[in-house]
XYZ file of C-alpha atoms in Angstrom:
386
model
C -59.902 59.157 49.719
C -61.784 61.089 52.398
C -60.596 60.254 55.680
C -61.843 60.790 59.305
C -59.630 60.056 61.975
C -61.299 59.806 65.502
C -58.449 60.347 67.571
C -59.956 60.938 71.448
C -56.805 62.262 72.696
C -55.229 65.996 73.430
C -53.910 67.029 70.367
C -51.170 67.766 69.383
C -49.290 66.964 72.721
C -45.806 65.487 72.585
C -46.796 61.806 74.003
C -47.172 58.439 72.656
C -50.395 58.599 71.134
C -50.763 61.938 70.101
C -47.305 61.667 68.322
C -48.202 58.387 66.256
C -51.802 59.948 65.348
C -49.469 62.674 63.523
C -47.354 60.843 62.064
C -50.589 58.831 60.709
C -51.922 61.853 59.259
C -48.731 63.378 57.896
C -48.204 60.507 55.774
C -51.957 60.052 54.686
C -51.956 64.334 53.480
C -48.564 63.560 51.794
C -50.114 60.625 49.479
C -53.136 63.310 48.865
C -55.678 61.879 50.888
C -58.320 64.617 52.627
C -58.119 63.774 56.307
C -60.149 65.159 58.840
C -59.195 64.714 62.497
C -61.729 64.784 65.553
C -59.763 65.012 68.529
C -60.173 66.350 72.293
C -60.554 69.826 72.964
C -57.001 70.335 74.489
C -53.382 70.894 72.423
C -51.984 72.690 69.842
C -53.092 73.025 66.067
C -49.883 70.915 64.577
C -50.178 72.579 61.031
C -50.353 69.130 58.671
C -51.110 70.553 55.257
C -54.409 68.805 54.054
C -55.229 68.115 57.465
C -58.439 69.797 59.067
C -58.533 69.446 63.042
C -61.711 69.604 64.482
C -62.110 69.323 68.640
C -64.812 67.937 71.017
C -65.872 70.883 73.207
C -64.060 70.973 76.430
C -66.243 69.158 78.698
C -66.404 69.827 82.422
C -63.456 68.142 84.346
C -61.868 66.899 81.291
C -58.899 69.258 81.653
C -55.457 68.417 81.836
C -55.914 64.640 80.303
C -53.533 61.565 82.003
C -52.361 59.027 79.351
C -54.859 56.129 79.436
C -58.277 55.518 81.086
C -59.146 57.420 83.300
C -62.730 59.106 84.323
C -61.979 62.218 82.527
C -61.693 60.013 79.604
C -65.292 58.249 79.689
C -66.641 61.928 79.472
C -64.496 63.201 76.910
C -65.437 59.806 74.887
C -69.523 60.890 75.109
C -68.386 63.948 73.721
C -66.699 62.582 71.203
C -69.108 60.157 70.172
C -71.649 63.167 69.938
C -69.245 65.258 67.455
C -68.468 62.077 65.475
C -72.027 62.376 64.465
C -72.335 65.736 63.699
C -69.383 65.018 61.552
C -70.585 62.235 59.152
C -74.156 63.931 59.148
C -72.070 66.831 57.264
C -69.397 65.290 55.218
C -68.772 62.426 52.971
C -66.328 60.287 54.228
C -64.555 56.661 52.318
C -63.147 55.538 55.793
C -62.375 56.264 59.358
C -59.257 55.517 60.623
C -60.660 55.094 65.089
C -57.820 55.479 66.985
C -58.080 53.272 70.331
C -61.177 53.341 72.131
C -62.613 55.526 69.359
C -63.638 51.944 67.442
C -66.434 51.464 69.740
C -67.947 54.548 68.596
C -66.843 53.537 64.830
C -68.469 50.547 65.205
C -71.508 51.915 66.639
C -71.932 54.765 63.898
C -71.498 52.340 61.018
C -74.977 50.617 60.532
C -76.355 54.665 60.832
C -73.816 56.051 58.060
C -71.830 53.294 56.684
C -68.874 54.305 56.112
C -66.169 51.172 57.396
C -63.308 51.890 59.639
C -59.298 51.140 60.587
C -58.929 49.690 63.860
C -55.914 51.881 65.294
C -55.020 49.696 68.206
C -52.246 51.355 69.940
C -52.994 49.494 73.065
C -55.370 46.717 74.376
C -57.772 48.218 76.506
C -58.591 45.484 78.462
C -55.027 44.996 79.289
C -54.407 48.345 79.806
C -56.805 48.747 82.654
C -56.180 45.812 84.352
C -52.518 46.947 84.570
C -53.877 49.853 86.154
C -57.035 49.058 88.583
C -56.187 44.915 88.572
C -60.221 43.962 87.196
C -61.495 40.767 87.900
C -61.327 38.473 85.564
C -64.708 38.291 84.142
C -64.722 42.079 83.947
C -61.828 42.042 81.833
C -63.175 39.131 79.721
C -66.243 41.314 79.014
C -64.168 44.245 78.178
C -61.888 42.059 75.842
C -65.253 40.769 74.472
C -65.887 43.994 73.435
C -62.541 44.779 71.980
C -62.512 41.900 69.792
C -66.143 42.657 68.737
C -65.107 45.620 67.445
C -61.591 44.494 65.864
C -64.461 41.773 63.956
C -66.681 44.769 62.622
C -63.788 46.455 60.698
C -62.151 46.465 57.867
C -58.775 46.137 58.727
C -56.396 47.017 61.726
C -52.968 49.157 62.426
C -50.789 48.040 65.534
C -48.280 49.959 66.669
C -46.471 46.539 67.777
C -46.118 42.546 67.523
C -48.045 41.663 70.443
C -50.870 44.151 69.536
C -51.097 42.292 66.202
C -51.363 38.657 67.710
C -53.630 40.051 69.413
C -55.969 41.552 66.771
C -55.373 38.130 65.016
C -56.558 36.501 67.563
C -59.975 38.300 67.863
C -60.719 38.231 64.269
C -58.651 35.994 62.417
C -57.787 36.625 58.321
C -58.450 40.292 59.523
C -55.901 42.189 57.489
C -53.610 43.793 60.280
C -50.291 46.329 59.782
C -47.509 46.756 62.305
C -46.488 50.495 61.834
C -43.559 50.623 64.310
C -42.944 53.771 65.886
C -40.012 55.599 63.899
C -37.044 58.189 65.545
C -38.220 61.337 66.683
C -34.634 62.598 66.650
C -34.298 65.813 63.751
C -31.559 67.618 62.982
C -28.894 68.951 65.898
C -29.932 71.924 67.679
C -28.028 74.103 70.218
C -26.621 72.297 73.186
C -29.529 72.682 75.864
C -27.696 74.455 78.995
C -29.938 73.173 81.635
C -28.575 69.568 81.155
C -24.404 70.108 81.264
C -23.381 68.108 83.969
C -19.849 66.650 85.187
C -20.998 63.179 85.926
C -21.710 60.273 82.849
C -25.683 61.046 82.464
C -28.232 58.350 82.843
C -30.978 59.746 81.198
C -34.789 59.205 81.059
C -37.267 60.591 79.018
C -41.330 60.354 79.317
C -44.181 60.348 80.789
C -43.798 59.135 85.147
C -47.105 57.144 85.590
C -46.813 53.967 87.135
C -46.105 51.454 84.379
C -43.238 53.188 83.031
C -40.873 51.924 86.025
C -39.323 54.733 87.386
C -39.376 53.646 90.689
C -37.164 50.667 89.609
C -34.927 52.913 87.663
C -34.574 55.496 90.997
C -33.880 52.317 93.317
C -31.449 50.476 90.815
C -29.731 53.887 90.144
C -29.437 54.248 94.163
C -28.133 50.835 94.350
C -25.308 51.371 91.628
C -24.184 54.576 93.210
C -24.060 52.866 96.113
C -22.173 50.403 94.906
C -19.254 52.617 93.672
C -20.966 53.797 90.273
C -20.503 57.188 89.143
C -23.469 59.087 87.546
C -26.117 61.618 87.318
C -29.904 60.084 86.412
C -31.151 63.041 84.259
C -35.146 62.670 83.972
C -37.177 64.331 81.372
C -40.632 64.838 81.588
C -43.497 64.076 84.134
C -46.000 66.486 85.922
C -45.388 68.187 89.185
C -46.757 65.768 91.076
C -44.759 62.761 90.006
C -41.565 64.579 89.942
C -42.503 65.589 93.384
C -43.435 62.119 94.650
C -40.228 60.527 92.958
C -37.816 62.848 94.254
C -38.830 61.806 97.424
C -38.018 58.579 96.671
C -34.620 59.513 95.233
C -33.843 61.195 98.812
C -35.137 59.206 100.753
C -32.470 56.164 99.248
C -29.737 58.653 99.556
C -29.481 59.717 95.962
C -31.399 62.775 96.451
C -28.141 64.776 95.148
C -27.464 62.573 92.100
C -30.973 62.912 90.553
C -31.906 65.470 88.316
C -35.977 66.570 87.094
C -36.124 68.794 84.273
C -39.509 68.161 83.532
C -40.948 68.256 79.862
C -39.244 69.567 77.267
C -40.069 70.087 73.508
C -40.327 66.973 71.836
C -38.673 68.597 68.906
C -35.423 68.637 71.212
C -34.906 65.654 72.444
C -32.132 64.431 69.901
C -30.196 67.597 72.030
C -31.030 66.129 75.158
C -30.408 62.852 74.547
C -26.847 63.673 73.017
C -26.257 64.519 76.730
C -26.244 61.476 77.845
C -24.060 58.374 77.941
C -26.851 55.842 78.561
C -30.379 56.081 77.878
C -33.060 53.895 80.142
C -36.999 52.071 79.382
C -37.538 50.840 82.977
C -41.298 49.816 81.843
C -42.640 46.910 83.863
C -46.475 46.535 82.783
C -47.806 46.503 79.130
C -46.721 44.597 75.775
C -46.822 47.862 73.430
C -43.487 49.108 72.939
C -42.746 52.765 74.363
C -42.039 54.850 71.760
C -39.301 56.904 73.214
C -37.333 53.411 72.397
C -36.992 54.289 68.802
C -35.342 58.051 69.611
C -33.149 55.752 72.707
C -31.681 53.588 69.825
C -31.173 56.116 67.119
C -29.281 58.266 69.670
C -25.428 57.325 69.671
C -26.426 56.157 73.129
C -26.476 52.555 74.492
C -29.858 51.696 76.078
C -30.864 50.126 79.216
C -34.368 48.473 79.216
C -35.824 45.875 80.554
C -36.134 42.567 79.688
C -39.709 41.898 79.120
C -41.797 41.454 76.209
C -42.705 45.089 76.052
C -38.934 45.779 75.009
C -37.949 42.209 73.132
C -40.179 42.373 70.519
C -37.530 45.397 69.259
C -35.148 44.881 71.150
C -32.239 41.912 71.879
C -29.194 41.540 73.548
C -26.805 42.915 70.020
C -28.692 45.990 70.528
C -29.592 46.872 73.828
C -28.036 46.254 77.601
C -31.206 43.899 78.893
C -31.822 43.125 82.249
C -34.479 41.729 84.843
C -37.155 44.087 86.357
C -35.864 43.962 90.038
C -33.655 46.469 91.374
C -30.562 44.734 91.634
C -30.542 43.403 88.117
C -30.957 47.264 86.956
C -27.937 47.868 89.302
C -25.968 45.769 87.652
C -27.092 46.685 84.522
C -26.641 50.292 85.017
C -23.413 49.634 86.604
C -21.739 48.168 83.565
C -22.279 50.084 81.211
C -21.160 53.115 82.889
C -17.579 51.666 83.201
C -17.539 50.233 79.699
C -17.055 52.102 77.205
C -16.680 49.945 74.209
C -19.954 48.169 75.289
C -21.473 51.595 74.728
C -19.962 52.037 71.696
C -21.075 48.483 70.466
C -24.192 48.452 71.257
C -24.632 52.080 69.814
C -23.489 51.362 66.850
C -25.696 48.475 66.411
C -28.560 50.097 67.574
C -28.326 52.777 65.041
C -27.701 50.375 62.210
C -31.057 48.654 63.216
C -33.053 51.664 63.112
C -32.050 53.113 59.859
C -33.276 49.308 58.426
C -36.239 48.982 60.259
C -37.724 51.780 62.080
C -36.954 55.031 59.906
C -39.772 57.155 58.758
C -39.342 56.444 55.512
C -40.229 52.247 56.284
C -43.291 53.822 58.362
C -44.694 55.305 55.228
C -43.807 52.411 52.924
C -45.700 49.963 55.020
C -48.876 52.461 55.930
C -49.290 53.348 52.445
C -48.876 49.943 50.797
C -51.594 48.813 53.585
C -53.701 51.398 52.765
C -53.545 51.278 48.977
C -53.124 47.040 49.075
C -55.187 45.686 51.845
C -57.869 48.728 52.781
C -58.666 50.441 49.149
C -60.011 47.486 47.802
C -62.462 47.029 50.334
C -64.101 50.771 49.468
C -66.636 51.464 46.444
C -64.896 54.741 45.654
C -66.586 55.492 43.027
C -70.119 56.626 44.955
């Protein structure tokens, strides 16, 4: 087939997103499908053999793009909706595979060019921005309205997680919908890194810093667990400026200022090396039901992880494979605290973890279930002979 994935994020950047769009496309090119990609105007050309990137211009303001809505985004969307159409005016396509928001402008293109689209739901808008600006509840109705009208106008859907699928099923039921988990992002060892050798057991942390991904909780149950007697160094990796700034504030001002360590980003292609550092790995989130994807690397680590308990993390995780605990400081505390002075709960919960990800999550089950999708549930639906 001839693909065209609308993918209105910076590209290639080593985030969520951007890092499951790959994936998508690596596995698509291996089967010997043509793909085309239409992304934003920012990132790195990640050389995928049968691949062809094209980018929206860079509009004005749309520099340095936050993970998830944001005004930037609305402009860099118009953009994208513009090159969309110079796109199908000039090529043939079978399908489009629209990646988030990129389904309303699928589903607005397809009565002028009718080619059908994927839904590539990799989080529920509606949700999403009420977790972020609290809408009123008839604004996020209408927003979910339009969500599910577009989940109704394809011909199929991709979810990146459980709860993203009940959700699709919900808007258009009998839809045919695929859970592609997330897979390790952990490759083969590279050189220790020597800007994260430290004396102390490591707690380590590695992501994005905007609000939803907890790391306020993690800094104040860290505090408390030091406080409490616990020895450690919290290792964070990633952020910008900014949040690192405004969190190790935060770190200082609860008197942990010395045990907390920013490194800011780091390749993503290293973080197997940096995670070997540590001797517990952490998923503070507190909003959203999509599962971050830094748990996959977390579990197939040798490292026993720390998340918490909240659908976000328990439709992966449970108790045999992960410590668990409530979203409140002192839970994380305690949390935090034992399994720094435990080490054959590490080990156990290690081991299991890494058991669990070579059945379920490996890249290898990603591309067994995306293809069979594709060739079982989505070809079928395409006259591919025209």
């Amino acid at each position: 087939m001839r693909i065209l994935v609308l993918a209105p994020q910076p590209f290639f950047v080593p985030r969520g997103t951007p890092i499951a769009v790959r994936a998508l496309l690596q596995v698509l090119t291996g089967a010997g499908h043509a793909c085309d990609a239409l992304v934003l105007a920012e990132g790195e050309d990640p050389q995928i053999d049968g691949c062809r990137i094209f980018r929206v211009p860079a509009l004005p303001g749309t520099r340095n793009m936050p993970p998830g809505f944001s005004g930037k985004k609305v402009v860099a969307d118009a953009g994208m909706m513009a090159a969309a159409i110079r796109r199908l005016r000039r090529d043939r396509y079978d399908l489009i595979i629209a990646v988030e928001e990129a389904a309303f402008i699928a589903m607005a293109l397809k009565p002028l060019f009718g080619v059908p689209y994927v839904y590539d739901m990799d989080s529920s808008i509606p949700e999403q921005m009420d977790d972020k600006f609290g809408l009123p509840p008839r604004v996020r109705r209408a927003i979910a309205a339009v969500e599910a009208r577009a989940a109704r106008a394809s011909i199929g859907a991709i979810t990146c997680c459980r709860a993203l699928q009940e959700t699709v099923e919900g808007y258009a039921p009998g839809l045919p919908v695929q859970t592609l988990e997330d897979v390790t992002l952990i490759a083969e060892p590279g050189p220790m890194p020597d800007d994260c050798l430290f004396p102390e057991p490591v707690v380590m942390y590695v992501g994005n810093l905007e609000g939803y991904q907890g790391m306020d909780l993690l800094i104040r149950g860290f505090a408390r667990a030091v406080a409490g007697g616990a020895e450690g160094r919290l290792v964070v990796i990633g952020g910008t400026e900014a949040h690192i700034a405004a969190h190790r504030d935060l770190a200082r001002d609860l008197g942990a200022g010395d045990r907390v360590t920013f490194l800011g980003p780091r390749p993503v292609e290293r973080i197997g090396d940096y995670l070997r550092q540590a001797t517990v790995v952490a998923s503070p989130r507190t909003q959203g039901r999509n599962t971050p994807m830094k748990v996959y690397s977390y579990l197939d680590s040798g490292r026993p992880l720390l998340a918490t308990r909240l659908p976000t993390h328990t439709q992966v995780l449970d108790d045999d494979i992960a410590m668990l605990v409530a979203p409140n400081e002192v839970d994380m505390a305690r949390g935090l605290s034992e399994l720094l002075a435990d080490g054959a709960l590490r080990d156990r919960l290690a081991t299991a973890a890494a058991e669990r990800v070579a059945e379920e999550f490996s890249p290898e089950a990603y591309r067994r279930k995306l293809l069979k999708f594709i060739d079982d549930r989505i070809a079928p639906q395409l006259d591919l002979q025209s």
